[in-house]
Coordinates of C-alpha atoms and ligand atoms in Angstrom, one line a residue:
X1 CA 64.5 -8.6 79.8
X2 CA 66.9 -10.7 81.8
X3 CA 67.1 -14.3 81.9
X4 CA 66.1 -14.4 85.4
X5 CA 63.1 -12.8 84.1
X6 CA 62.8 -15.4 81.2
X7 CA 62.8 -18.3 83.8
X8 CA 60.0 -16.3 85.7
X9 CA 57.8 -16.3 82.7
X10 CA 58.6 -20.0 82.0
X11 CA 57.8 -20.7 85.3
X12 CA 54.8 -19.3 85.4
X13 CA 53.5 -20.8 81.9
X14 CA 54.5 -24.3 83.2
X15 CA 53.4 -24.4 86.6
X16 CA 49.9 -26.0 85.8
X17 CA 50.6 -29.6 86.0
X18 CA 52.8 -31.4 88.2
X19 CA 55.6 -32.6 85.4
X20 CA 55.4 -29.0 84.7
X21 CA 56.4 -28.2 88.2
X22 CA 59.4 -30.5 88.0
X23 CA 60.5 -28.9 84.8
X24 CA 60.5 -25.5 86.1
X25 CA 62.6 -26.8 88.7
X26 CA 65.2 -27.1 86.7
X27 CA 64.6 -23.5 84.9
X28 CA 65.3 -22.7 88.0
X29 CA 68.7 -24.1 88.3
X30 CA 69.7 -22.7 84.7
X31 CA 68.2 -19.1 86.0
X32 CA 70.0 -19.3 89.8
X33 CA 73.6 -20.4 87.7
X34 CA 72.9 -17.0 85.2
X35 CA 72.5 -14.7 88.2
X36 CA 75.4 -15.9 90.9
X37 CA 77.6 -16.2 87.3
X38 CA 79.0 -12.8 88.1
X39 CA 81.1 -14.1 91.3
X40 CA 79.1 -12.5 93.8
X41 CA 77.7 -14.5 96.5
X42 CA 75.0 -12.1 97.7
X43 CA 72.1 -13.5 96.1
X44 CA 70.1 -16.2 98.0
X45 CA 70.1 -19.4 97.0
X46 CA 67.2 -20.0 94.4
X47 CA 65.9 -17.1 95.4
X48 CA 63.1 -16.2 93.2
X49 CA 63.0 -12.1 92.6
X50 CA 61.2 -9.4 92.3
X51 CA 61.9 -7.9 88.6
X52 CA 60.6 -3.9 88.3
X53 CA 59.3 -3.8 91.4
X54 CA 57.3 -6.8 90.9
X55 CA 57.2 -10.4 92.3
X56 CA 54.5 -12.3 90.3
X57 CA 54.7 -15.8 90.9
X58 CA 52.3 -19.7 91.5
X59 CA 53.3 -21.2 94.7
X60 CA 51.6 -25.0 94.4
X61 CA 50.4 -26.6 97.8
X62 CA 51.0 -30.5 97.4
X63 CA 52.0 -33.7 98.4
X64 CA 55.1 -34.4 96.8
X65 CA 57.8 -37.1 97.0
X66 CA 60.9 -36.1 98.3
X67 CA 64.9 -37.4 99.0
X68 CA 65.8 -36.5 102.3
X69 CA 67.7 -39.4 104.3
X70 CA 66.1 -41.2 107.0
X71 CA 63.5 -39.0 106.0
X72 CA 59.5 -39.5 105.0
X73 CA 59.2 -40.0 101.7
X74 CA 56.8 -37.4 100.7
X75 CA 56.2 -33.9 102.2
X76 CA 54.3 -31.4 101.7
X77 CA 55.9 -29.1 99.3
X78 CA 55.5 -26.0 98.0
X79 CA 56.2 -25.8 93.8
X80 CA 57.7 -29.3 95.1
X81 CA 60.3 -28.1 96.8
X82 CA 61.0 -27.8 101.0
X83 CA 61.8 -25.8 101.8
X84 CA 59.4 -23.8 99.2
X85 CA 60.9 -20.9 97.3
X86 CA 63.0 -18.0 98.8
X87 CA 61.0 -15.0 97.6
X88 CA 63.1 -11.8 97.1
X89 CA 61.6 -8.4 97.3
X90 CA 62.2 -5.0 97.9
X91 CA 60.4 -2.2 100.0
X92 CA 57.9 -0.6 97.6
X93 CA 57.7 -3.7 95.7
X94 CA 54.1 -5.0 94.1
X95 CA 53.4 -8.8 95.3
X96 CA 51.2 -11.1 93.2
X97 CA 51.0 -14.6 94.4
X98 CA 49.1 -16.8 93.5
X99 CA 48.4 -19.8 95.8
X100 CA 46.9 -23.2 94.0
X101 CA 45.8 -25.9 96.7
X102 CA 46.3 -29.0 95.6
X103 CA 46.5 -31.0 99.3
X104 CA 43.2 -32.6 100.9
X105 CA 42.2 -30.0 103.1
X106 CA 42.3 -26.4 103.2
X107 CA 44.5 -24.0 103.6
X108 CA 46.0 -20.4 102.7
X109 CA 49.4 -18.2 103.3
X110 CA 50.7 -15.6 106.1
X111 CA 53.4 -13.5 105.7
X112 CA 55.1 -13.7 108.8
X113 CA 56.8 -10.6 109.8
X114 CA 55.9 -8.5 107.1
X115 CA 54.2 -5.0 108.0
X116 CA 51.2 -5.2 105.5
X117 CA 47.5 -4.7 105.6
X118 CA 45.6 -7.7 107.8
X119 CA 42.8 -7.8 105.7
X120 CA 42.0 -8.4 101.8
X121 CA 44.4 -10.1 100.0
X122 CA 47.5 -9.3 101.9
X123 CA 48.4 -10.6 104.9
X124 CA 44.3 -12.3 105.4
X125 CA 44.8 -15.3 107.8
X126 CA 41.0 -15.7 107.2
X127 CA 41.2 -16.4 103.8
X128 CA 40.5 -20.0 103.9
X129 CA 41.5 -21.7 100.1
X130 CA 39.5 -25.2 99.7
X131 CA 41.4 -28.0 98.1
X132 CA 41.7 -27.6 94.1
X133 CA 41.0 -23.5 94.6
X134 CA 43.8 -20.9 93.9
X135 CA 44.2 -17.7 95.7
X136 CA 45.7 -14.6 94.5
X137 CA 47.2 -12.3 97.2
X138 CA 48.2 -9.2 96.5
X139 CA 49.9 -6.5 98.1
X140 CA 52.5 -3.7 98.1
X141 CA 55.2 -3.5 100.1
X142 CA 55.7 -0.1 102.2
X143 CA 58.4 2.0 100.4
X144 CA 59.9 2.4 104.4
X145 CA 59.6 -1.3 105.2
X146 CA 62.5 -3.0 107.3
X147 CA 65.1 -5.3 105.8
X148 CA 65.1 -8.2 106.7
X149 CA 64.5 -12.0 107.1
X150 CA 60.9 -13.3 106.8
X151 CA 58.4 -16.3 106.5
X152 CA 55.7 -17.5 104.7
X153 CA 54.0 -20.3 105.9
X154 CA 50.0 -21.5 106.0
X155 CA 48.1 -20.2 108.7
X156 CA 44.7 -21.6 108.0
X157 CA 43.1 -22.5 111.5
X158 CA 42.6 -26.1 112.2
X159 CA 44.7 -26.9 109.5
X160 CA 48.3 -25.2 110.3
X161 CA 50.0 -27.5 112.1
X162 CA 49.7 -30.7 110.0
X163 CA 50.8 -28.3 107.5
X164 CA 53.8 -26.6 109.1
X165 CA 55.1 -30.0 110.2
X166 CA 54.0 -31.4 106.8
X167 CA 56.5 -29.2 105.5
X168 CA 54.9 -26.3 104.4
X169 CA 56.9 -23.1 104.4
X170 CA 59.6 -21.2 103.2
X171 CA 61.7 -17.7 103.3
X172 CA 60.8 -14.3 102.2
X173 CA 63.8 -11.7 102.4
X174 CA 63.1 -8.2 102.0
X175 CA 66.3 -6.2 100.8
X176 CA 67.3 -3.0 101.8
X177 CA 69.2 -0.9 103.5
X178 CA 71.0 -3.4 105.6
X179 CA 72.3 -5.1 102.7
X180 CA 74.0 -1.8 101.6
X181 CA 76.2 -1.7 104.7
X182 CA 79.4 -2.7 103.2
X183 CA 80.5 -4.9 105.7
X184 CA 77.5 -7.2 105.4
X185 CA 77.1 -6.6 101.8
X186 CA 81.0 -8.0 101.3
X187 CA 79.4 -11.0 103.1
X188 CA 78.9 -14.3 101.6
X189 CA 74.9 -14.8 102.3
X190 CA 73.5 -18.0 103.2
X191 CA 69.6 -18.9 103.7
X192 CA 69.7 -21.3 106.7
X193 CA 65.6 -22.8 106.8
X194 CA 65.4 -25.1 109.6
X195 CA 62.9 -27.6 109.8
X196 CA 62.4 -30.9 111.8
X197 CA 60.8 -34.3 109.8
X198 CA 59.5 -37.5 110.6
X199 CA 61.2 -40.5 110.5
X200 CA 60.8 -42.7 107.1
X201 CA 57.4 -43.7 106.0
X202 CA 54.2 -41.9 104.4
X203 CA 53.9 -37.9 104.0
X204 CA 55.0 -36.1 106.9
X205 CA 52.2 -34.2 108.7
X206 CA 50.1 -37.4 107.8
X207 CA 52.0 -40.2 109.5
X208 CA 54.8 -38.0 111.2
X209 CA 55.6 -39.3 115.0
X210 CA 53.6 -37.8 117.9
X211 CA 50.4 -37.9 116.3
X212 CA 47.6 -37.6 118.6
X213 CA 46.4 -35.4 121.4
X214 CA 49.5 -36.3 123.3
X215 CA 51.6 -35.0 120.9
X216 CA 49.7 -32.0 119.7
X217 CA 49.7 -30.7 123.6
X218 CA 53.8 -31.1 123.6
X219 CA 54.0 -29.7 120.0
X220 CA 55.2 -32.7 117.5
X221 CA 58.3 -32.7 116.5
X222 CA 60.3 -34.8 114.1
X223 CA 63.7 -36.8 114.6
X224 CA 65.1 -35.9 111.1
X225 CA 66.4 -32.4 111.3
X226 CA 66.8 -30.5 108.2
X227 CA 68.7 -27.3 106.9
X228 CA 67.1 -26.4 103.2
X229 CA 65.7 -29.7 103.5
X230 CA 69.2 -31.2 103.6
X231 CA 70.1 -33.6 106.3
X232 CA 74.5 -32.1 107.2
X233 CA 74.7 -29.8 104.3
X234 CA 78.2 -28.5 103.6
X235 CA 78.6 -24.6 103.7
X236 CA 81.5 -22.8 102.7
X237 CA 83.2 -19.4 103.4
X238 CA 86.5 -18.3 102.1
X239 CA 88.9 -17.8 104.9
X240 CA 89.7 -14.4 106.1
X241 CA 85.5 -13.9 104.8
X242 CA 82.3 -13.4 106.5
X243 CA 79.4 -15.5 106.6
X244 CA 76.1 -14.3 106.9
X245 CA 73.4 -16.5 108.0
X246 CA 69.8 -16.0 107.4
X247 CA 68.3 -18.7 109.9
X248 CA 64.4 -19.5 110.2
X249 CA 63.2 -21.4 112.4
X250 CA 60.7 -23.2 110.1
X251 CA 59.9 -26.2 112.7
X252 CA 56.3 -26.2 114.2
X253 CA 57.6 -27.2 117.8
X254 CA 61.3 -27.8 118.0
X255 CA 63.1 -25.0 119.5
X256 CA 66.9 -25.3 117.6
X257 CA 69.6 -23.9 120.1
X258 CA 73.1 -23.1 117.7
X259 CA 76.2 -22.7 118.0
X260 CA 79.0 -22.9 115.5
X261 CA 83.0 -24.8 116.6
X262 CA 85.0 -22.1 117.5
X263 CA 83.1 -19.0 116.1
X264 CA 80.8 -17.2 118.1
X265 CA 77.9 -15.5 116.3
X266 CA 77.6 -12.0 115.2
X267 CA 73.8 -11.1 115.5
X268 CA 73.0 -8.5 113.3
X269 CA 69.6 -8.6 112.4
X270 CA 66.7 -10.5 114.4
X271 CA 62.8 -10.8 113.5
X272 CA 62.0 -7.3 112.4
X273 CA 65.2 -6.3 110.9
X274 CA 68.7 -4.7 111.7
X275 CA 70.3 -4.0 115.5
X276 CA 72.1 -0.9 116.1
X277 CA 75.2 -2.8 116.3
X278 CA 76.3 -6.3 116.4
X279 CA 75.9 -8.4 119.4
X280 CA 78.1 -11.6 119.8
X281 CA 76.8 -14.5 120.9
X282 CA 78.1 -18.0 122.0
X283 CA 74.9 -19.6 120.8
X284 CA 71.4 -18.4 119.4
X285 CA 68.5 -19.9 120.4
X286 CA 65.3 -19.4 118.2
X287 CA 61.7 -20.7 118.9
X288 CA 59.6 -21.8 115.9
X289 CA 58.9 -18.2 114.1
X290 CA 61.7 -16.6 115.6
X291 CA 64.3 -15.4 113.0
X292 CA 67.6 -14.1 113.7
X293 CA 70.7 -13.0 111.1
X294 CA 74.4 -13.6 111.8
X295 CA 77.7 -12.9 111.0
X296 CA 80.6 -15.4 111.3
X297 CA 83.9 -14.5 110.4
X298 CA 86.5 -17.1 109.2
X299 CA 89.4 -16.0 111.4
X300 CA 90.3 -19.4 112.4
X301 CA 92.4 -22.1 111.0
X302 CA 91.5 -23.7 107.8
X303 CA 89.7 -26.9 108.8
X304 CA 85.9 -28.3 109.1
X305 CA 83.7 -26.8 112.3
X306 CA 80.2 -28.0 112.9
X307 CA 77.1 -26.3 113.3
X308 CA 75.5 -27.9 116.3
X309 CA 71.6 -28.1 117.3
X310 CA 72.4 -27.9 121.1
X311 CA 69.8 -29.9 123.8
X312 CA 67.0 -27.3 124.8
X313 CA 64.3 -28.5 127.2
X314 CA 60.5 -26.7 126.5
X315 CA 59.0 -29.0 128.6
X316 CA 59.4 -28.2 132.5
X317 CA 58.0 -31.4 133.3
X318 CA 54.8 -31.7 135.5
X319 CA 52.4 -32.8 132.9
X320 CA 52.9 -36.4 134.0
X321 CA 53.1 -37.4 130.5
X322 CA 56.0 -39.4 130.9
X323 CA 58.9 -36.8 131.0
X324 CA 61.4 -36.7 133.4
X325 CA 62.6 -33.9 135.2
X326 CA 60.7 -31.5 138.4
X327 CA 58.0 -29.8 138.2
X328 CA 59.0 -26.4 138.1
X329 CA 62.6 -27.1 136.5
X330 CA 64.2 -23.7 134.9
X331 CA 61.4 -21.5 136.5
X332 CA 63.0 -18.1 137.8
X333 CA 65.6 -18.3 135.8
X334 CA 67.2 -15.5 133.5
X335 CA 66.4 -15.9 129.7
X336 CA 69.7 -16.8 128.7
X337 CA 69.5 -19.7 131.1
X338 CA 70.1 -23.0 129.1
X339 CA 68.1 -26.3 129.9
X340 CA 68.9 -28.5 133.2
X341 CA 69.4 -31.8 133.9
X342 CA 66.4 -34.2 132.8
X343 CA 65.4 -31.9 130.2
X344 CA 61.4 -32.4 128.8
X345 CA 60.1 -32.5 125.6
X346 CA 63.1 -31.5 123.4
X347 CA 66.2 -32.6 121.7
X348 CA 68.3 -34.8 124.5
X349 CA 71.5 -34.5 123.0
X350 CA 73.8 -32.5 120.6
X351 CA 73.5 -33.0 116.5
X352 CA 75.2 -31.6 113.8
X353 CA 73.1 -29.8 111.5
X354 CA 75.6 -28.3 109.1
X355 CA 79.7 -28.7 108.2
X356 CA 81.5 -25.0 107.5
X357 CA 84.8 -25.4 106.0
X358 CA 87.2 -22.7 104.5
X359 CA 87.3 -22.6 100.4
X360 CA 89.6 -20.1 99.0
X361 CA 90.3 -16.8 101.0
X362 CA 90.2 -13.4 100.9
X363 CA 92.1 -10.2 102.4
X364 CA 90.6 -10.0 105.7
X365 CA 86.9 -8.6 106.3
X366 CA 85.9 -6.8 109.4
X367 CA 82.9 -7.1 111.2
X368 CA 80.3 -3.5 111.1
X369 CA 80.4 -1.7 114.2
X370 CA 77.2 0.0 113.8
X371 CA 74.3 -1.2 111.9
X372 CA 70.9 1.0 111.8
X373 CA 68.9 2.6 114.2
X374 CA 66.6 1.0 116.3
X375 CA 63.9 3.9 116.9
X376 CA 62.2 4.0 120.8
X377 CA 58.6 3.7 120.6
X378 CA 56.5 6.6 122.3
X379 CA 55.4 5.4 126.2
X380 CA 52.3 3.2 125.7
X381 CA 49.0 4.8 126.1
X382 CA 47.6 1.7 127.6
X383 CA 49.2 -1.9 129.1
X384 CA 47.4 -5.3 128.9
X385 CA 48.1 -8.5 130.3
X386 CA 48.1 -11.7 128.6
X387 CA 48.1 -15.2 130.7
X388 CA 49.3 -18.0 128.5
X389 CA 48.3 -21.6 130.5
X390 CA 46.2 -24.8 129.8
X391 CA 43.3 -26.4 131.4
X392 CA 40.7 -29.0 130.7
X393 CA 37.8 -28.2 128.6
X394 CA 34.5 -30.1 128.8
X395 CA 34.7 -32.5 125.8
X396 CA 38.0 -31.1 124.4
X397 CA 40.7 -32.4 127.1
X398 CA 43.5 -30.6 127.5
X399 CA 43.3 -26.8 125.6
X400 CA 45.7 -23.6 125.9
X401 CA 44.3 -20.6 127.1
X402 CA 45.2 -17.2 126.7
X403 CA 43.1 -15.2 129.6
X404 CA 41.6 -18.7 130.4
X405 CA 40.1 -19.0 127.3
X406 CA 40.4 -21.3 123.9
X407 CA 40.1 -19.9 120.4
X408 CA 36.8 -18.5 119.2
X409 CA 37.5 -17.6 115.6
X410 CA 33.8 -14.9 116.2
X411 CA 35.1 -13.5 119.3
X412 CA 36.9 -10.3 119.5
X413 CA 39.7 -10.7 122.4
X414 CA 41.2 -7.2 122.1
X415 CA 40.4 -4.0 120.4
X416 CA 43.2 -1.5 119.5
X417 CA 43.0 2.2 118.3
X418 CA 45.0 2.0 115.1
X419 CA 48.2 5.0 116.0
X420 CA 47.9 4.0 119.3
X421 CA 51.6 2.4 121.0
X422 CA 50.7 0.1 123.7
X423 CA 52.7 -2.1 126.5
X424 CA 51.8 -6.0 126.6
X425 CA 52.6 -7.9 129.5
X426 CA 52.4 -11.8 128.4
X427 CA 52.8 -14.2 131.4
X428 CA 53.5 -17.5 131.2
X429 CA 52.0 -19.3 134.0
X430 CA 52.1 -22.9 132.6
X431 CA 55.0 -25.4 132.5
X432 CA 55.4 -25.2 129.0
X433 CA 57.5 -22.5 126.9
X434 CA 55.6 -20.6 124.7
X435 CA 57.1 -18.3 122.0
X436 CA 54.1 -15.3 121.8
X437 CA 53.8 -14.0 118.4
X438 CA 51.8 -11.4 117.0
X439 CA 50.3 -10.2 113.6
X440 CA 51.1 -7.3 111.2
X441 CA 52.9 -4.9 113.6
X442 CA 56.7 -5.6 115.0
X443 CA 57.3 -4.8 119.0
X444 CA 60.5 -4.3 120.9
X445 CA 60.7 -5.9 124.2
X446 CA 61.2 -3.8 126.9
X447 CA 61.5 -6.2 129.6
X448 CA 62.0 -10.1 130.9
X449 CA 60.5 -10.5 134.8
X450 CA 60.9 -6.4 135.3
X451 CA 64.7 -6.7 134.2
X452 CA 65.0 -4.5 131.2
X453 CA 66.6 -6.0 127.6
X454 CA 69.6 -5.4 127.1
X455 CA 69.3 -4.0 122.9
X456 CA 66.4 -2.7 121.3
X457 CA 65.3 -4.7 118.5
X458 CA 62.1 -5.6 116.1
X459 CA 60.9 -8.6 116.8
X460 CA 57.1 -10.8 116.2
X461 CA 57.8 -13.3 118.3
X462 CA 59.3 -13.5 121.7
X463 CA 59.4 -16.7 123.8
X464 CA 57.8 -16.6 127.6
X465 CA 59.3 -19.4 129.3
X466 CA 57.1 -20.5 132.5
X467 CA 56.9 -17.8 135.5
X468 CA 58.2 -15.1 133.2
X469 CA 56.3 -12.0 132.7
X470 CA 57.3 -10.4 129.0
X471 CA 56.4 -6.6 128.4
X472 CA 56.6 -5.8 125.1
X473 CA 55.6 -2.7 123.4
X474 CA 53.9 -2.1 119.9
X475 CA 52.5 0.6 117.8
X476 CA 49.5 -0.3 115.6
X477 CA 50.7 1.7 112.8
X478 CA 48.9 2.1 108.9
X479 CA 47.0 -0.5 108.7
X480 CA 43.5 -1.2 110.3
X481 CA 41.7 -4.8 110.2
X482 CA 41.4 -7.7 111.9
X483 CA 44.7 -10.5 113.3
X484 CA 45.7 -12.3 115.3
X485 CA 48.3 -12.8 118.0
X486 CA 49.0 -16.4 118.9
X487 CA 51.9 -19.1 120.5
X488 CA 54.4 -20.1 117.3
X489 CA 53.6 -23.9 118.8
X490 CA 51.4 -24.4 116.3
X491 CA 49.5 -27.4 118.1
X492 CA 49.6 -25.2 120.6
X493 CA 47.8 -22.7 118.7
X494 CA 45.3 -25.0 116.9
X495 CA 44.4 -26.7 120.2
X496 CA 43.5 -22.9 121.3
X497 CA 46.1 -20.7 122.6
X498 CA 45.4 -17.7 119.7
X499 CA 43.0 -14.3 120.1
X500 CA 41.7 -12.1 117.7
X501 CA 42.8 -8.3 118.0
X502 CA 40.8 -5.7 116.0
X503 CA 42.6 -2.7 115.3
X504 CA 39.6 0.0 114.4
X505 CA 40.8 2.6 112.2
Ligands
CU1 CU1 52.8 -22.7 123.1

């Protein structure tokens, strides 16, 4: 039995009280120092492992104090920490978590990105887990499941967003057979979870800024921005080395726009997994949901380069709710387009997130010229259309649509034939961007206002900025159930814009 094992089975014994929690923490620490004590920096930081093809662990929803500067003082945690956990697994693997509620109000756990049954107690966004109840979910892993860089976060409806912004969430990596490319294994690996907060004063979620209506139909977001719940962390790569990020974008609203001094960004992996080959990139834009994984090598001169959070506008103004900027603004644009002048809702100007510097060096690493393959999905069978907008409900206000209509948790909005590969055309006919994300099955997009992508790739969730038209393409494969497909804004979602697709077996 390893130690990392030990500390697992400490963990597990302690993890009923809330000094317990604290104590495991530092386990933890003991159990993270034993497993990188062998020089290699592959493992994710306080990543918490699967052990013979088993990952058995508590995960503890609460309210928890935490030190982040300028920060609120207590967030919602998971196992106390926020970011929560980073969950390590591998395809095949047996997952046993159990969820313990200890907030106010209910709530429960998706597995975002992960290709696992909808229904039971794997990836069940209709579990609902009442405060002081636990949860056990359960699940296996396919054997052939993707790589990659996933998410766990609540998805309890009516509850999510509080949640997400609260502070709720954390990583789940599935390794595999990206990791044994020996390019990116002779990486140094880096878990980059990024995650806006309130300002100082109460729990996030619970006093956080742009409560309200108002601020649920822009999508909240906080001032304080975080990487691993670290306000400027330092990261480190030895010079001549390669960097690989794993970035999440944790936030429920704030779109984070990167870019790193001097290095572009080697984009190896986005939501679903591996690309076929790298594709560089001056800076990487991800919605909330959206994942991406990238390379950076440390060719330059020894020195200090930031990571920036660049200014990205989701708002296009028109809402007369006190932004500036045109109706209109950025509409017709391609998707690499970046924000104009009078930017909405969104950060206003450049912030530095995280500090890279050189430490140490090594003989010079290449970059991987080819990754995996990135299999073509059979033509579609059938296309649908999707219309993402708002409108004013009687008694409700303001409430996003999809097909002109709000969230009805009995309704089924689409019906799928499990096998069956289908296009999706999601059009965004509002003023607000909204990244479309859907349950349980990865697509490829095929194409951004008829102009085809230029690289296949898996992804769940794919932003559709106002006047685009999105098709993507998806193949209900394995797994039968109920899901849903919703916008990754979750006050977007909660205030309606989410349908329920039934995929009959
Ligand atoms: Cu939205």
């Amino acid at each position: 039995m390893t130690r990392a094992h030990l500390s697992r089975r400490s963990f597990l014994t302690l993890a009923g009280t809330a000094a317990a929690t604290v104590a495991a923490a530092s386990v933890w620490t003991r159990s993270r120092h034993a497993r990188h004590g062998a020089g290699t920096h592959a493992a994710a930081e306080g990543a918490w492992r699967s052990s013979g093809g088993v990952l058995e662990l508590d995960l503890v929803a609460e309210d928890t104090t935490v030190a982040i500067p300028g920060g609120p003082p207590r967030a919602l945690t998971y196992n106390g920490l926020l970011p929560g956990p980073v969950l390590e697994v591998h395809p095949g693997d047996a997952v046993r978590l159990r969820l313990r509620n200890r907030l106010d109000q209910p709530t429960n756990l998706h597995y975002h990105g992960l290709h696992i049954p909808p229904g039971g107690t794997a990836d069940n966004v209709f579990l609902s887990v009442d405060p002081g109840a636990s949860q056990t979910y359960a699940f296996t892993l396919p054997a052939d499941h993707p790589a990659g860089t996933f998410y766990y976060h609540p998805h309890r409806h009516g509850t999510v967003a509080d949640q997400v912004f609260g502070g709720l969430g954390g990583v789940l990596i599935v390794r595999g057979a990206l990791d044994h490319i020996p390019e990116v294994a002779a990486a140094r690996e880096q878990v980059l979870f990024l995650k806006d907060l309130p300002a100082g004063g109460g729990t996030a979620g619970v006093m956080g800024m742009g409560m309200g209506m108002g601020g649920m139909m822009l999508g909240r977001e906080g001032p304080v921005l975080t990487v691993n719940g670290k306000v400027n962390p330092e990261l480190s790569v030895p010079a001549g080395g390669l960097l690989r990020l794993r970035i999440v974008n944790g936030s429920n609203a704030r779109f984070w726009r990167l870019a790193l001094e001097d290095h572009p960004l080697h984009l190896i992996a986005s939501d679903g997994g591996a690309l076929e080959a790298p594709v560089e990139l001056q800076e990487l834009l991800l919605a909330p949901g959206e994942r991406a994984e990238v390379l950076v090598q440390a060719n330059r001169s020894a020195g200090r380069y930031r990571l920036l959070n660049l200014p990205y506008a989701r708002v296009r103004g028109g809402m007369g709710m006190g932004m500036r900027g045109g109706m209109g603004m950025g509409m017709g644009r391609g998707p690499g387009a970046g924000p104009g002048p009078g930017a909405g809702r969104g950060q206003q100007s450049q912030e530095t997130i995280a500090t890279l510097t050189y430490a140490g060096s090594v003989a010079p690493l290449p970059l991987p010229r080819r990754l995996l393959p990135v299999q073509p999905l059979p033509e579609p069978v059938r296309t649908r259309r999707f219309e993402l907008n708002h409108g004013m409900a009687p008694g409700q206000g303001l409430v996003f649509l999809i097909n002109g209509r709000p969230y009805d948790h009995h309704r089924t909005d689409t019906r799928v034939r499990l096998g069956d590969t289908e296009d999706w055309e999601v059009m965004n006919t509002g003023v607000m961007d909204h990244p479309f994300h859907v349950h349980i099955n990865p697509f490829q997009v095929i194409s951004r206002n008829g102009t085809p992508e230029p690289y296949r790739a898996w992804k769940d969730v794919v932003l559709v900025r106002p006047g685009e038209t999105v098709r993507i393409r998806t193949r209900f494969a394995d797994f039968a159930g109920r899901t849903v497909y919703h916008c990754h804004i979750f006050d977007h979602e909660e205030l309606g814009m989410m349908g329920n697709l039934e995929i009959d077996a």
